[in-house]
């Protein structure tokens, strides 16, 4: 065989800040970190993890979730191209039982997104975006707070099936 011939295509490197991409890593607590300027700030592929009290900013994707039964709470998610992205480990295997409460979503180009489907999967279970009394802070929320208690009177609509009620 001859020597390797270089191509004209650019080399794309995805730099990940916190990488839980191994199936044998479960049940971790990721706490009080400053995760900034990565391709993917946090990649949570595994299950039963807690992400709490972190600042995740100026990444292409702040937090990419592909694993089920994870809790994302009290994080400051700011100025990412995409704040949180729900990925899929395998086709038809979307992340389930995700709790996202008390986070601040500030000035992300897109606060939340996921793998796009031609038809919306109406059988996909909803995720928990509030604790029944308080939810998350959304910098682009344009609802009202008539009683001045700091909690919006109308839900923040995330997508067809998901909303932050508080």
PDB file of C-alpha atoms in Angstrom:
ATOM      1  CA  UNK A   1       0.000   0.000   0.000  1.00  0.00           C
ATOM      2  CA  UNK A   2       1.121   3.534  -0.713  1.00  0.00           C
ATOM      3  CA  UNK A   3       1.351   6.374   1.772  1.00  0.00           C
ATOM      4  CA  UNK A   4      -1.842   7.916   3.151  1.00  0.00           C
ATOM      5  CA  UNK A   5      -3.076  10.700   0.910  1.00  0.00           C
ATOM      6  CA  UNK A   6      -4.460  13.727   2.820  1.00  0.00           C
ATOM      7  CA  UNK A   7      -7.904  14.949   1.887  1.00  0.00           C
ATOM      8  CA  UNK A   8      -9.038  18.531   1.528  1.00  0.00           C
ATOM      9  CA  UNK A   9     -11.771  18.046   4.137  1.00  0.00           C
ATOM     10  CA  UNK A  10     -11.178  19.863   7.424  1.00  0.00           C
ATOM     11  CA  UNK A  11     -10.556  17.786  10.535  1.00  0.00           C
ATOM     12  CA  UNK A  12     -13.376  18.293  13.031  1.00  0.00           C
ATOM     13  CA  UNK A  13     -12.542  17.730  16.676  1.00  0.00           C
ATOM     14  CA  UNK A  14     -15.297  17.586  19.270  1.00  0.00           C
ATOM     15  CA  UNK A  15     -13.854  18.578  22.599  1.00  0.00           C
ATOM     16  CA  UNK A  16     -15.971  17.425  25.536  1.00  0.00           C
ATOM     17  CA  UNK A  17     -15.625  18.959  29.001  1.00  0.00           C
ATOM     18  CA  UNK A  18     -17.280  16.264  31.152  1.00  0.00           C
ATOM     19  CA  UNK A  19     -17.668  12.950  29.329  1.00  0.00           C
ATOM     20  CA  UNK A  20     -19.882  10.236  30.825  1.00  0.00           C
ATOM     21  CA  UNK A  21     -19.843   8.192  27.642  1.00  0.00           C
ATOM     22  CA  UNK A  22     -18.965   4.803  29.095  1.00  0.00           C
ATOM     23  CA  UNK A  23     -21.805   2.390  29.887  1.00  0.00           C
ATOM     24  CA  UNK A  24     -20.165   1.293  33.160  1.00  0.00           C
ATOM     25  CA  UNK A  25     -20.161   4.813  34.670  1.00  0.00           C
ATOM     26  CA  UNK A  26     -23.500   5.411  36.417  1.00  0.00           C
ATOM     27  CA  UNK A  27     -24.778   7.168  39.513  1.00  0.00           C
ATOM     28  CA  UNK A  28     -22.298  10.067  39.602  1.00  0.00           C
ATOM     29  CA  UNK A  29     -22.798  13.550  41.039  1.00  0.00           C
ATOM     30  CA  UNK A  30     -21.310  16.357  38.937  1.00  0.00           C
ATOM     31  CA  UNK A  31     -21.293  19.384  41.204  1.00  0.00           C
ATOM     32  CA  UNK A  32     -20.017  22.975  41.363  1.00  0.00           C
ATOM     33  CA  UNK A  33     -17.948  23.040  38.170  1.00  0.00           C
ATOM     34  CA  UNK A  34     -17.383  25.818  35.644  1.00  0.00           C
ATOM     35  CA  UNK A  35     -17.640  24.206  32.189  1.00  0.00           C
ATOM     36  CA  UNK A  36     -16.833  26.738  29.488  1.00  0.00           C
ATOM     37  CA  UNK A  37     -15.721  26.871  25.831  1.00  0.00           C
ATOM     38  CA  UNK A  38     -16.101  23.231  24.765  1.00  0.00           C
ATOM     39  CA  UNK A  39     -17.801  21.658  21.776  1.00  0.00           C
ATOM     40  CA  UNK A  40     -19.970  19.764  24.269  1.00  0.00           C
ATOM     41  CA  UNK A  41     -19.793  21.016  27.838  1.00  0.00           C
ATOM     42  CA  UNK A  42     -21.191  17.842  29.396  1.00  0.00           C
ATOM     43  CA  UNK A  43     -22.020  14.593  27.646  1.00  0.00           C
ATOM     44  CA  UNK A  44     -24.266  12.478  29.858  1.00  0.00           C
ATOM     45  CA  UNK A  45     -24.748   9.120  28.106  1.00  0.00           C
ATOM     46  CA  UNK A  46     -25.253   6.975  31.220  1.00  0.00           C
ATOM     47  CA  UNK A  47     -28.036   6.657  33.817  1.00  0.00           C
ATOM     48  CA  UNK A  48     -28.832   7.797  37.361  1.00  0.00           C
ATOM     49  CA  UNK A  49     -26.536  10.832  37.409  1.00  0.00           C
ATOM     50  CA  UNK A  50     -27.094  14.176  39.131  1.00  0.00           C
ATOM     51  CA  UNK A  51     -25.797  17.415  37.620  1.00  0.00           C
ATOM     52  CA  UNK A  52     -26.125  20.145  40.258  1.00  0.00           C
ATOM     53  CA  UNK A  53     -24.810  23.654  40.818  1.00  0.00           C
ATOM     54  CA  UNK A  54     -22.660  23.967  37.704  1.00  0.00           C
ATOM     55  CA  UNK A  55     -22.043  26.894  35.366  1.00  0.00           C
ATOM     56  CA  UNK A  56     -22.191  25.688  31.760  1.00  0.00           C
ATOM     57  CA  UNK A  57     -21.457  28.489  29.320  1.00  0.00           C
ATOM     58  CA  UNK A  58     -20.191  29.417  25.875  1.00  0.00           C
ATOM     59  CA  UNK A  59     -20.185  25.865  24.482  1.00  0.00           C
ATOM     60  CA  UNK A  60     -21.653  24.652  21.208  1.00  0.00           C
ATOM     61  CA  UNK A  61     -23.876  22.287  23.251  1.00  0.00           C
ATOM     62  CA  UNK A  62     -24.042  22.980  26.969  1.00  0.00           C
ATOM     63  CA  UNK A  63     -25.351  19.588  28.116  1.00  0.00           C
ATOM     64  CA  UNK A  64     -26.019  16.667  25.777  1.00  0.00           C
ATOM     65  CA  UNK A  65     -28.259  14.091  27.469  1.00  0.00           C
ATOM     66  CA  UNK A  66     -28.562  10.583  26.088  1.00  0.00           C
ATOM     67  CA  UNK A  67     -29.069   8.573  29.276  1.00  0.00           C
ATOM     68  CA  UNK A  68     -32.228   8.030  31.322  1.00  0.00           C
ATOM     69  CA  UNK A  69     -33.041   8.738  34.968  1.00  0.00           C
ATOM     70  CA  UNK A  70     -30.802  11.803  35.256  1.00  0.00           C
ATOM     71  CA  UNK A  71     -31.433  14.954  37.324  1.00  0.00           C
ATOM     72  CA  UNK A  72     -30.252  18.352  36.087  1.00  0.00           C
ATOM     73  CA  UNK A  73     -30.851  20.910  38.833  1.00  0.00           C
ATOM     74  CA  UNK A  74     -29.658  24.326  40.003  1.00  0.00           C
ATOM     75  CA  UNK A  75     -27.310  24.860  37.052  1.00  0.00           C
ATOM     76  CA  UNK A  76     -26.568  28.132  35.271  1.00  0.00           C
ATOM     77  CA  UNK A  77     -26.712  27.394  31.532  1.00  0.00           C
ATOM     78  CA  UNK A  78     -25.685  30.502  29.599  1.00  0.00           C
ATOM     79  CA  UNK A  79     -24.611  31.655  26.129  1.00  0.00           C
ATOM     80  CA  UNK A  80     -24.374  28.216  24.546  1.00  0.00           C
ATOM     81  CA  UNK A  81     -25.422  27.656  20.939  1.00  0.00           C
ATOM     82  CA  UNK A  82     -27.737  25.006  22.407  1.00  0.00           C
ATOM     83  CA  UNK A  83     -28.326  24.909  26.166  1.00  0.00           C
ATOM     84  CA  UNK A  84     -29.522  21.318  26.519  1.00  0.00           C
ATOM     85  CA  UNK A  85     -29.831  18.756  23.742  1.00  0.00           C
ATOM     86  CA  UNK A  86     -31.570  15.381  24.113  1.00  0.00           C
ATOM     87  CA  UNK A  87     -29.761  12.824  21.999  1.00  0.00           C
ATOM     88  CA  UNK A  88     -30.503   9.168  21.368  1.00  0.00           C
ATOM     89  CA  UNK A  89     -28.166   6.293  22.283  1.00  0.00           C
ATOM     90  CA  UNK A  90     -29.893   4.011  19.769  1.00  0.00           C
ATOM     91  CA  UNK A  91     -32.842   4.639  17.421  1.00  0.00           C
ATOM     92  CA  UNK A  92     -36.063   4.569  19.446  1.00  0.00           C
ATOM     93  CA  UNK A  93     -34.107   4.827  22.723  1.00  0.00           C
ATOM     94  CA  UNK A  94     -34.601   8.450  23.786  1.00  0.00           C
ATOM     95  CA  UNK A  95     -33.675   9.528  27.335  1.00  0.00           C
ATOM     96  CA  UNK A  96     -36.492   8.860  29.821  1.00  0.00           C
ATOM     97  CA  UNK A  97     -37.315  10.107  33.318  1.00  0.00           C
ATOM     98  CA  UNK A  98     -35.263  13.282  33.147  1.00  0.00           C
ATOM     99  CA  UNK A  99     -35.819  15.896  35.872  1.00  0.00           C
ATOM    100  CA  UNK A 100     -34.756  19.470  35.032  1.00  0.00           C
ATOM    101  CA  UNK A 101     -35.613  21.961  37.783  1.00  0.00           C
ATOM    102  CA  UNK A 102     -34.304  25.197  39.269  1.00  0.00           C
ATOM    103  CA  UNK A 103     -31.902  25.792  36.372  1.00  0.00           C
ATOM    104  CA  UNK A 104     -31.268  29.193  34.798  1.00  0.00           C
ATOM    105  CA  UNK A 105     -31.360  29.192  30.992  1.00  0.00           C
ATOM    106  CA  UNK A 106     -29.816  32.548  30.015  1.00  0.00           C
ATOM    107  CA  UNK A 107     -29.166  33.882  26.514  1.00  0.00           C
ATOM    108  CA  UNK A 108     -28.601  30.529  24.802  1.00  0.00           C
ATOM    109  CA  UNK A 109     -29.205  30.680  21.038  1.00  0.00           C
ATOM    110  CA  UNK A 110     -31.617  27.748  21.674  1.00  0.00           C
ATOM    111  CA  UNK A 111     -32.396  26.755  25.256  1.00  0.00           C
ATOM    112  CA  UNK A 112     -33.515  23.194  24.510  1.00  0.00           C
ATOM    113  CA  UNK A 113     -33.597  20.901  21.502  1.00  0.00           C
ATOM    114  CA  UNK A 114     -33.296  17.273  20.540  1.00  0.00           C
ATOM    115  CA  UNK A 115     -32.977  14.912  17.628  1.00  0.00           C
ATOM    116  CA  UNK A 116     -35.465  16.026  15.028  1.00  0.00           C
ATOM    117  CA  UNK A 117     -38.123  13.674  13.731  1.00  0.00           C
ATOM    118  CA  UNK A 118     -40.292  14.014  10.661  1.00  0.00           C
ATOM    119  CA  UNK A 119     -43.296  13.348  12.879  1.00  0.00           C
ATOM    120  CA  UNK A 120     -43.408  14.279  16.542  1.00  0.00           C
ATOM    121  CA  UNK A 121     -43.350  11.098  18.684  1.00  0.00           C
ATOM    122  CA  UNK A 122     -46.570  11.597  20.636  1.00  0.00           C
ATOM    123  CA  UNK A 123     -45.885   8.471  22.714  1.00  0.00           C
ATOM    124  CA  UNK A 124     -42.658   9.976  24.113  1.00  0.00           C
ATOM    125  CA  UNK A 125     -43.115  10.535  27.851  1.00  0.00           C
ATOM    126  CA  UNK A 126     -42.923  14.066  29.191  1.00  0.00           C
ATOM    127  CA  UNK A 127     -39.953  15.091  31.272  1.00  0.00           C
ATOM    128  CA  UNK A 128     -40.201  16.941  34.581  1.00  0.00           C
ATOM    129  CA  UNK A 129     -39.468  20.651  34.186  1.00  0.00           C
ATOM    130  CA  UNK A 130     -40.721  21.804  37.591  1.00  0.00           C
ATOM    131  CA  UNK A 131     -41.291  20.454  41.105  1.00  0.00           C
ATOM    132  CA  UNK A 132     -44.972  21.357  41.246  1.00  0.00           C
ATOM    133  CA  UNK A 133     -44.266  24.795  42.727  1.00  0.00           C
ATOM    134  CA  UNK A 134     -41.169  26.164  41.014  1.00  0.00           C
ATOM    135  CA  UNK A 135     -39.509  25.474  37.687  1.00  0.00           C
ATOM    136  CA  UNK A 136     -36.576  26.966  35.809  1.00  0.00           C
ATOM    137  CA  UNK A 137     -35.606  30.501  34.840  1.00  0.00           C
ATOM    138  CA  UNK A 138     -35.901  31.158  31.083  1.00  0.00           C
ATOM    139  CA  UNK A 139     -34.376  34.439  29.859  1.00  0.00           C
ATOM    140  CA  UNK A 140     -36.779  34.566  26.897  1.00  0.00           C
ATOM    141  CA  UNK A 141     -39.939  33.994  28.969  1.00  0.00           C
ATOM    142  CA  UNK A 142     -42.476  36.615  27.981  1.00  0.00           C
ATOM    143  CA  UNK A 143     -45.394  35.612  30.186  1.00  0.00           C
ATOM    144  CA  UNK A 144     -46.803  37.563  33.078  1.00  0.00           C
ATOM    145  CA  UNK A 145     -46.367  37.447  36.851  1.00  0.00           C
ATOM    146  CA  UNK A 146     -49.470  39.333  37.970  1.00  0.00           C
ATOM    147  CA  UNK A 147     -49.055  38.544  41.683  1.00  0.00           C
ATOM    148  CA  UNK A 148     -45.329  39.414  41.701  1.00  0.00           C
ATOM    149  CA  UNK A 149     -44.230  36.171  43.377  1.00  0.00           C
ATOM    150  CA  UNK A 150     -41.407  35.557  40.887  1.00  0.00           C
ATOM    151  CA  UNK A 151     -43.212  32.621  39.252  1.00  0.00           C
ATOM    152  CA  UNK A 152     -44.769  33.071  35.815  1.00  0.00           C
ATOM    153  CA  UNK A 153     -48.537  32.765  35.581  1.00  0.00           C
ATOM    154  CA  UNK A 154     -48.401  31.057  32.190  1.00  0.00           C
ATOM    155  CA  UNK A 155     -46.267  27.997  31.384  1.00  0.00           C
ATOM    156  CA  UNK A 156     -43.047  28.210  29.388  1.00  0.00           C
ATOM    157  CA  UNK A 157     -43.657  25.970  26.365  1.00  0.00           C
ATOM    158  CA  UNK A 158     -40.604  23.861  25.546  1.00  0.00           C
ATOM    159  CA  UNK A 159     -42.118  21.713  22.804  1.00  0.00           C
ATOM    160  CA  UNK A 160     -45.408  20.046  21.867  1.00  0.00           C
ATOM    161  CA  UNK A 161     -45.393  17.767  24.926  1.00  0.00           C
ATOM    162  CA  UNK A 162     -43.173  19.534  27.443  1.00  0.00           C
ATOM    163  CA  UNK A 163     -43.696  22.702  29.416  1.00  0.00           C
ATOM    164  CA  UNK A 164     -42.321  24.320  32.538  1.00  0.00           C
ATOM    165  CA  UNK A 165     -45.493  25.139  34.458  1.00  0.00           C
ATOM    166  CA  UNK A 166     -43.796  27.534  36.913  1.00  0.00           C
TER     167      UNK A 166
END
